[in-house]
Every structure is written in C-alpha cells, then in structure tokens.
C-alpha cells in the first residue's frame, strides 16, 4: 500500500483568516468592511428576541454577561438578511460574535449562547 499526498494552495484573508482557493476571492474578503466591537468582555447585556426554556416551555428574555468575543469573521448573508434587517455595512462585512453566559430564570440552568451585536442590548459596562 502506498500513501498519496496532494498539496493544495490556499489564500487566507488577513482580517478573518478564512481560506480561499484563489487570490481574487481572498482579496475581495479583505476589502470587506469591519464592524466595530459594540461590547467588551464583562459587559452586562440583555437579548432582544425572547427565548423559550427547553425544560419548562416558558418564554423569557435573559440578561447575562459577555465571556468571549469571536471574530472578526465574514457575515452569514442569509441570517443577516432574514433576521437582522440586511443592513449593507453588515451584510458585506466582517462581524463579531459574542458568547453570553446567562441563567434561565425558570429552570435556573446556566447556559452559554452566541449572539451578534444587533441581537443584544447593553445594560451596563
């Protein structure tokens, strides 16, 4: 048996690190706008869209704190257009994803979930 190794060349965006098969698409990604960080680690935030407790089935709006910031990364076009209003500067840009730590007010389960900036509201720094 013989092992066959193939080499592939990829080009990475210097902003987000996403790999592309050719230079042109990587350069196009680098030219995208970059969202400013709306929050910092430790900020207390509240979500705008109500969630449903998986255990109790109750609807709630949580308040929690930011524990991690991921990105910048290319925006998810479908999600941005359908749910976040499709603002031009966000759709064709690099955006941040915020990890929020919170407790469900009904079942008291501690959770960590990821949200984009337009889905959150600052309570205090």
Coordinates of N, CA and C in Angstrom, one line a residue:
X1 N 0.9 -1.2 0.0 CA 0.0 0.0 0.0 C 0.9 1.2 0.0
X2 N 0.4 2.2 -0.7 CA 1.2 3.4 -0.9 C 0.4 4.7 -0.5
X3 N 1.0 5.6 0.3 CA 0.3 6.8 0.7 C 0.5 7.9 -0.4
X4 N -0.6 8.5 -0.8 CA -0.5 9.5 -1.8 C -0.8 10.9 -1.1
X5 N 0.1 11.8 -1.2 CA -0.1 13.1 -0.6 C -0.3 14.2 -1.7
X6 N -1.3 15.0 -1.6 CA -1.5 16.0 -2.6 C -1.4 17.4 -1.8
X7 N -0.7 18.3 -2.5 CA -0.6 19.6 -2.0 C -1.6 20.6 -2.6
X8 N -2.2 21.4 -1.8 CA -3.2 22.4 -2.3 C -2.8 23.7 -1.7
X9 N -2.8 24.7 -2.5 CA -2.5 26.1 -2.1 C -3.8 26.8 -1.8
X10 N -3.8 27.5 -0.6 CA -5.0 28.3 -0.2 C -4.5 29.7 0.1
X11 N -5.4 30.6 -0.1 CA -5.1 32.0 0.2 C -6.0 32.4 1.4
X12 N -5.4 33.0 2.4 CA -6.2 33.4 3.6 C -6.4 34.9 3.7
X13 N -7.6 35.3 4.1 CA -7.9 36.7 4.4 C -7.1 37.1 5.6
X14 N -6.5 38.2 5.5 CA -5.7 38.7 6.6 C -6.5 39.2 7.8
X15 N -7.8 39.5 7.5 CA -8.7 40.0 8.6 C -9.3 38.9 9.4
X16 N -9.9 37.9 8.7 CA -10.6 36.9 9.4 C -10.0 35.5 9.4
X17 N -9.0 35.3 8.5 CA -8.3 34.0 8.4 C -9.0 33.0 7.6
X18 N -10.1 33.3 7.0 CA -10.8 32.3 6.1 C -10.0 32.0 4.9
X19 N -9.9 30.7 4.6 CA -9.1 30.2 3.5 C -9.9 30.2 2.2
X20 N -9.3 30.6 1.1 CA -10.0 30.6 -0.2 C -9.1 30.0 -1.2
X21 N -9.7 29.4 -2.3 CA -8.9 28.7 -3.3 C -8.1 29.6 -4.2
X22 N -8.4 30.8 -4.3 CA -7.6 31.7 -5.2 C -7.5 33.1 -4.6
X23 N -6.5 33.8 -5.1 CA -6.1 35.2 -4.6 C -7.3 36.2 -4.7
X24 N -8.0 36.1 -5.8 CA -9.0 37.1 -6.0 C -10.1 37.1 -4.9
X25 N -10.6 35.9 -4.6 CA -11.6 35.8 -3.5 C -11.1 36.2 -2.2
X26 N -9.8 35.9 -1.9 CA -9.2 36.3 -0.6 C -9.1 37.8 -0.5
X27 N -8.7 38.4 -1.7 CA -8.5 39.9 -1.7 C -9.9 40.6 -1.6
X28 N -10.9 40.0 -2.1 CA -12.3 40.5 -2.0 C -12.8 40.5 -0.6
X29 N -12.4 39.4 0.1 CA -12.8 39.3 1.5 C -12.1 40.3 2.4
X30 N -10.8 40.6 2.1 CA -10.0 41.5 2.8 C -10.6 43.0 2.7
X31 N -11.2 43.2 1.5 CA -11.7 44.6 1.3 C -13.1 44.8 2.0
X32 N -13.7 43.8 2.5 CA -14.9 44.0 3.3 C -14.8 44.9 4.4
X33 N -15.8 45.6 4.8 CA -15.8 46.5 6.0 C -15.6 45.6 7.3
X34 N -15.2 46.3 8.3 CA -15.1 45.6 9.6 C -15.9 46.3 10.6
X35 N -16.8 45.5 11.3 CA -17.7 46.1 12.3 C -16.9 46.5 13.5
X36 N -17.2 47.6 14.1 CA -16.6 47.9 15.4 C -17.2 47.1 16.5
X37 N -16.3 46.8 17.5 CA -16.8 46.0 18.6 C -17.9 46.8 19.4
X38 N -19.0 46.3 19.6 CA -20.1 47.0 20.3 C -20.0 46.8 21.8
X39 N -19.4 45.7 22.2 CA -19.3 45.3 23.6 C -17.9 44.8 23.9
X40 N -17.6 44.8 25.2 CA -16.3 44.2 25.6 C -16.6 43.1 26.6
X41 N -15.6 42.3 26.9 CA -15.8 41.2 27.8 C -16.1 41.7 29.2
X42 N -17.2 41.2 29.8 CA -17.6 41.6 31.1 C -18.8 42.5 31.1
X43 N -19.2 43.0 29.9 CA -20.4 43.8 29.8 C -21.6 43.0 30.1
X44 N -22.6 43.7 30.8 CA -23.9 43.0 31.1 C -24.8 43.4 30.0
X45 N -25.4 42.4 29.3 CA -26.3 42.6 28.2 C -27.6 41.9 28.4
X46 N -28.6 42.3 27.6 CA -29.9 41.7 27.5 C -30.2 41.3 26.1
X47 N -30.9 40.2 25.8 CA -31.2 39.9 24.5 C -32.6 40.6 24.1
X48 N -32.8 40.8 22.8 CA -34.0 41.5 22.3 C -35.1 40.5 22.0
X49 N -34.7 39.4 21.3 CA -35.6 38.3 20.9 C -35.9 37.4 22.1
X50 N -37.1 37.2 22.5 CA -37.4 36.2 23.6 C -37.0 34.8 23.2
X51 N -36.6 34.1 24.2 CA -36.2 32.7 24.1 C -37.2 31.8 24.8
X52 N -37.2 30.5 24.5 CA -38.1 29.5 25.2 C -37.3 28.6 26.0
X53 N -37.7 28.4 27.2 CA -37.0 27.5 28.1 C -37.3 26.0 27.6
X54 N -36.2 25.3 27.4 CA -36.4 23.9 26.9 C -37.0 23.0 27.9
X55 N -36.9 23.2 29.2 CA -37.4 22.4 30.3 C -38.8 22.7 30.6
X56 N -39.1 24.0 30.8 CA -40.4 24.4 31.3 C -41.3 24.9 30.2
X57 N -40.8 25.3 29.0 CA -41.6 25.7 27.9 C -42.0 27.2 28.1
X58 N -41.4 27.9 29.0 CA -41.8 29.3 29.3 C -40.9 30.2 28.4
X59 N -41.5 31.4 28.0 CA -40.8 32.4 27.2 C -40.1 33.4 28.2
X60 N -38.9 33.8 27.9 CA -38.2 34.7 28.7 C -37.2 35.5 27.9
X61 N -36.8 36.6 28.5 CA -35.7 37.5 28.0 C -34.6 37.4 29.0
X62 N -33.4 37.0 28.6 CA -32.4 36.9 29.6 C -31.5 38.1 29.8
X63 N -30.8 38.2 30.9 CA -29.7 39.2 31.0 C -28.5 38.4 31.5
X64 N -27.4 38.7 30.9 CA -26.2 37.9 31.2 C -24.9 38.8 30.9
X65 N -23.8 38.1 30.9 CA -22.6 38.9 30.7 C -21.8 38.2 29.5
X66 N -21.0 39.1 28.9 CA -20.2 38.6 27.7 C -18.9 38.0 28.3
X67 N -18.7 36.7 27.9 CA -17.5 36.0 28.4 C -16.5 35.8 27.3
X68 N -16.9 35.9 26.0 CA -15.9 35.7 24.9 C -16.4 36.4 23.7
X69 N -15.4 36.9 22.9 CA -15.8 37.6 21.6 C -15.0 36.8 20.5
X70 N -15.8 36.3 19.5 CA -15.2 35.6 18.4 C -15.2 36.5 17.1
X71 N -14.2 36.5 16.4 CA -14.1 37.2 15.1 C -13.0 38.2 15.1
X72 N -12.9 39.0 14.1 CA -14.0 39.2 13.1 C -14.1 38.0 12.1
X73 N -15.3 37.8 11.6 CA -15.5 36.7 10.6 C -16.5 37.2 9.6
X74 N -16.5 36.6 8.4 CA -17.5 37.1 7.4 C -18.9 36.9 7.9
X75 N -19.8 37.8 7.5 CA -21.2 37.7 8.0 C -21.9 36.6 7.2
X76 N -22.8 36.0 7.9 CA -23.7 35.0 7.3 C -24.8 35.7 6.5
X77 N -24.7 35.7 5.2 CA -25.6 36.5 4.4 C -27.1 36.2 4.7
X78 N -27.5 34.9 4.7 CA -28.9 34.6 4.8 C -29.4 35.0 6.2
X79 N -28.6 34.8 7.3 CA -29.0 35.2 8.6 C -29.2 36.7 8.7
X80 N -28.2 37.4 8.2 CA -28.2 38.9 8.2 C -29.4 39.5 7.5
X81 N -29.7 38.9 6.4 CA -30.9 39.5 5.6 C -32.2 39.1 6.2
X82 N -32.4 37.9 6.6 CA -33.7 37.4 7.1 C -34.0 37.9 8.5
X83 N -33.0 37.9 9.4 CA -33.3 38.2 10.8 C -32.7 39.5 11.3
X84 N -31.7 40.0 10.8 CA -31.1 41.2 11.3 C -31.3 42.5 10.4
X85 N -32.2 42.4 9.5 CA -32.6 43.6 8.7 C -31.8 43.8 7.4
X86 N -30.7 43.1 7.2 CA -29.9 43.2 6.0 C -29.3 44.6 5.8
X87 N -28.7 45.2 6.8 CA -28.0 46.4 6.6 C -26.7 46.2 5.8
X88 N -26.6 47.1 4.8 CA -25.5 46.9 3.8 C -24.1 46.8 4.4
X89 N -23.8 47.6 5.4 CA -22.5 47.6 6.1 C -22.2 46.3 6.8
X90 N -23.3 45.6 7.3 CA -23.1 44.3 8.0 C -23.1 43.2 7.0
X91 N -23.9 43.2 6.0 CA -24.1 42.1 5.1 C -22.7 41.8 4.4
X92 N -22.1 42.8 3.9 CA -20.8 42.7 3.2 C -19.6 43.0 4.1
X93 N -19.6 42.6 5.3 CA -18.5 42.9 6.2 C -18.1 41.8 7.1
X94 N -17.1 42.1 7.9 CA -16.6 41.2 8.9 C -17.3 41.6 10.2
X95 N -17.9 40.6 10.9 CA -18.7 40.9 12.1 C -18.1 40.1 13.3
X96 N -18.5 40.5 14.5 CA -18.1 39.8 15.7 C -19.3 39.0 16.3
X97 N -19.0 37.9 16.9 CA -19.9 37.0 17.6 C -19.6 37.0 19.0
X98 N -20.6 37.3 19.9 CA -20.4 37.4 21.3 C -21.0 36.2 22.0
X99 N -20.2 35.6 22.9 CA -20.6 34.5 23.7 C -21.2 35.1 25.1
X100 N -22.4 34.8 25.3 CA -23.1 35.3 26.5 C -23.3 34.2 27.5
X101 N -23.0 34.4 28.8 CA -23.3 33.5 29.9 C -24.5 34.0 30.6
X102 N -25.5 33.2 30.8 CA -26.7 33.6 31.5 C -27.4 32.4 32.1
X103 N -28.3 32.7 33.0 CA -29.1 31.7 33.7 C -30.6 31.8 33.3
X104 N -31.2 30.7 32.9 CA -32.6 30.7 32.6 C -33.4 31.0 33.9
X105 N -34.2 32.0 33.8 CA -35.0 32.4 35.0 C -36.0 31.4 35.5
X106 N -36.4 30.4 34.7 CA -37.4 29.5 35.0 C -36.8 28.2 35.6
X107 N -35.8 27.6 34.9 CA -35.3 26.3 35.4 C -33.9 26.5 36.1
X108 N -33.4 27.7 36.0 CA -32.1 28.1 36.7 C -30.9 27.4 36.1
X109 N -31.0 26.9 34.9 CA -29.9 26.2 34.2 C -29.0 27.3 33.6
X110 N -27.7 27.1 33.8 CA -26.6 28.0 33.4 C -26.3 27.7 31.9
X111 N -26.4 28.7 31.0 CA -26.1 28.5 29.6 C -25.1 29.4 29.0
X112 N -24.5 29.0 27.9 CA -23.7 29.9 27.1 C -24.2 29.8 25.7
X113 N -24.5 31.0 25.1 CA -25.0 31.1 23.7 C -24.3 32.2 23.0
X114 N -24.3 32.1 21.7 CA -23.6 33.0 20.8 C -24.7 34.0 20.2
X115 N -24.4 35.3 20.1 CA -25.3 36.3 19.6 C -24.5 37.3 18.8
X116 N -25.1 37.9 17.8 CA -24.5 39.0 17.1 C -24.9 40.3 17.8
X117 N -24.2 41.4 17.5 CA -24.4 42.7 18.2 C -25.8 43.2 18.1
X118 N -26.5 43.2 16.9 CA -27.9 43.7 16.8 C -28.9 43.0 17.6
X119 N -28.5 41.8 18.1 CA -29.5 41.0 18.9 C -29.4 41.3 20.4
X120 N -28.4 42.1 20.8 CA -28.2 42.4 22.2 C -28.4 43.9 22.5
X121 N -28.6 44.1 23.8 CA -28.8 45.5 24.3 C -27.9 45.6 25.5
X122 N -27.2 46.7 25.6 CA -26.3 46.9 26.7 C -27.0 47.3 27.9
X123 N -26.8 46.7 29.1 CA -27.4 47.1 30.4 C -26.4 48.0 31.1
X124 N -25.1 47.5 31.3 CA -24.1 48.3 31.9 C -22.7 47.7 31.5
X125 N -21.7 48.6 31.6 CA -20.3 48.2 31.3 C -19.7 47.7 32.6

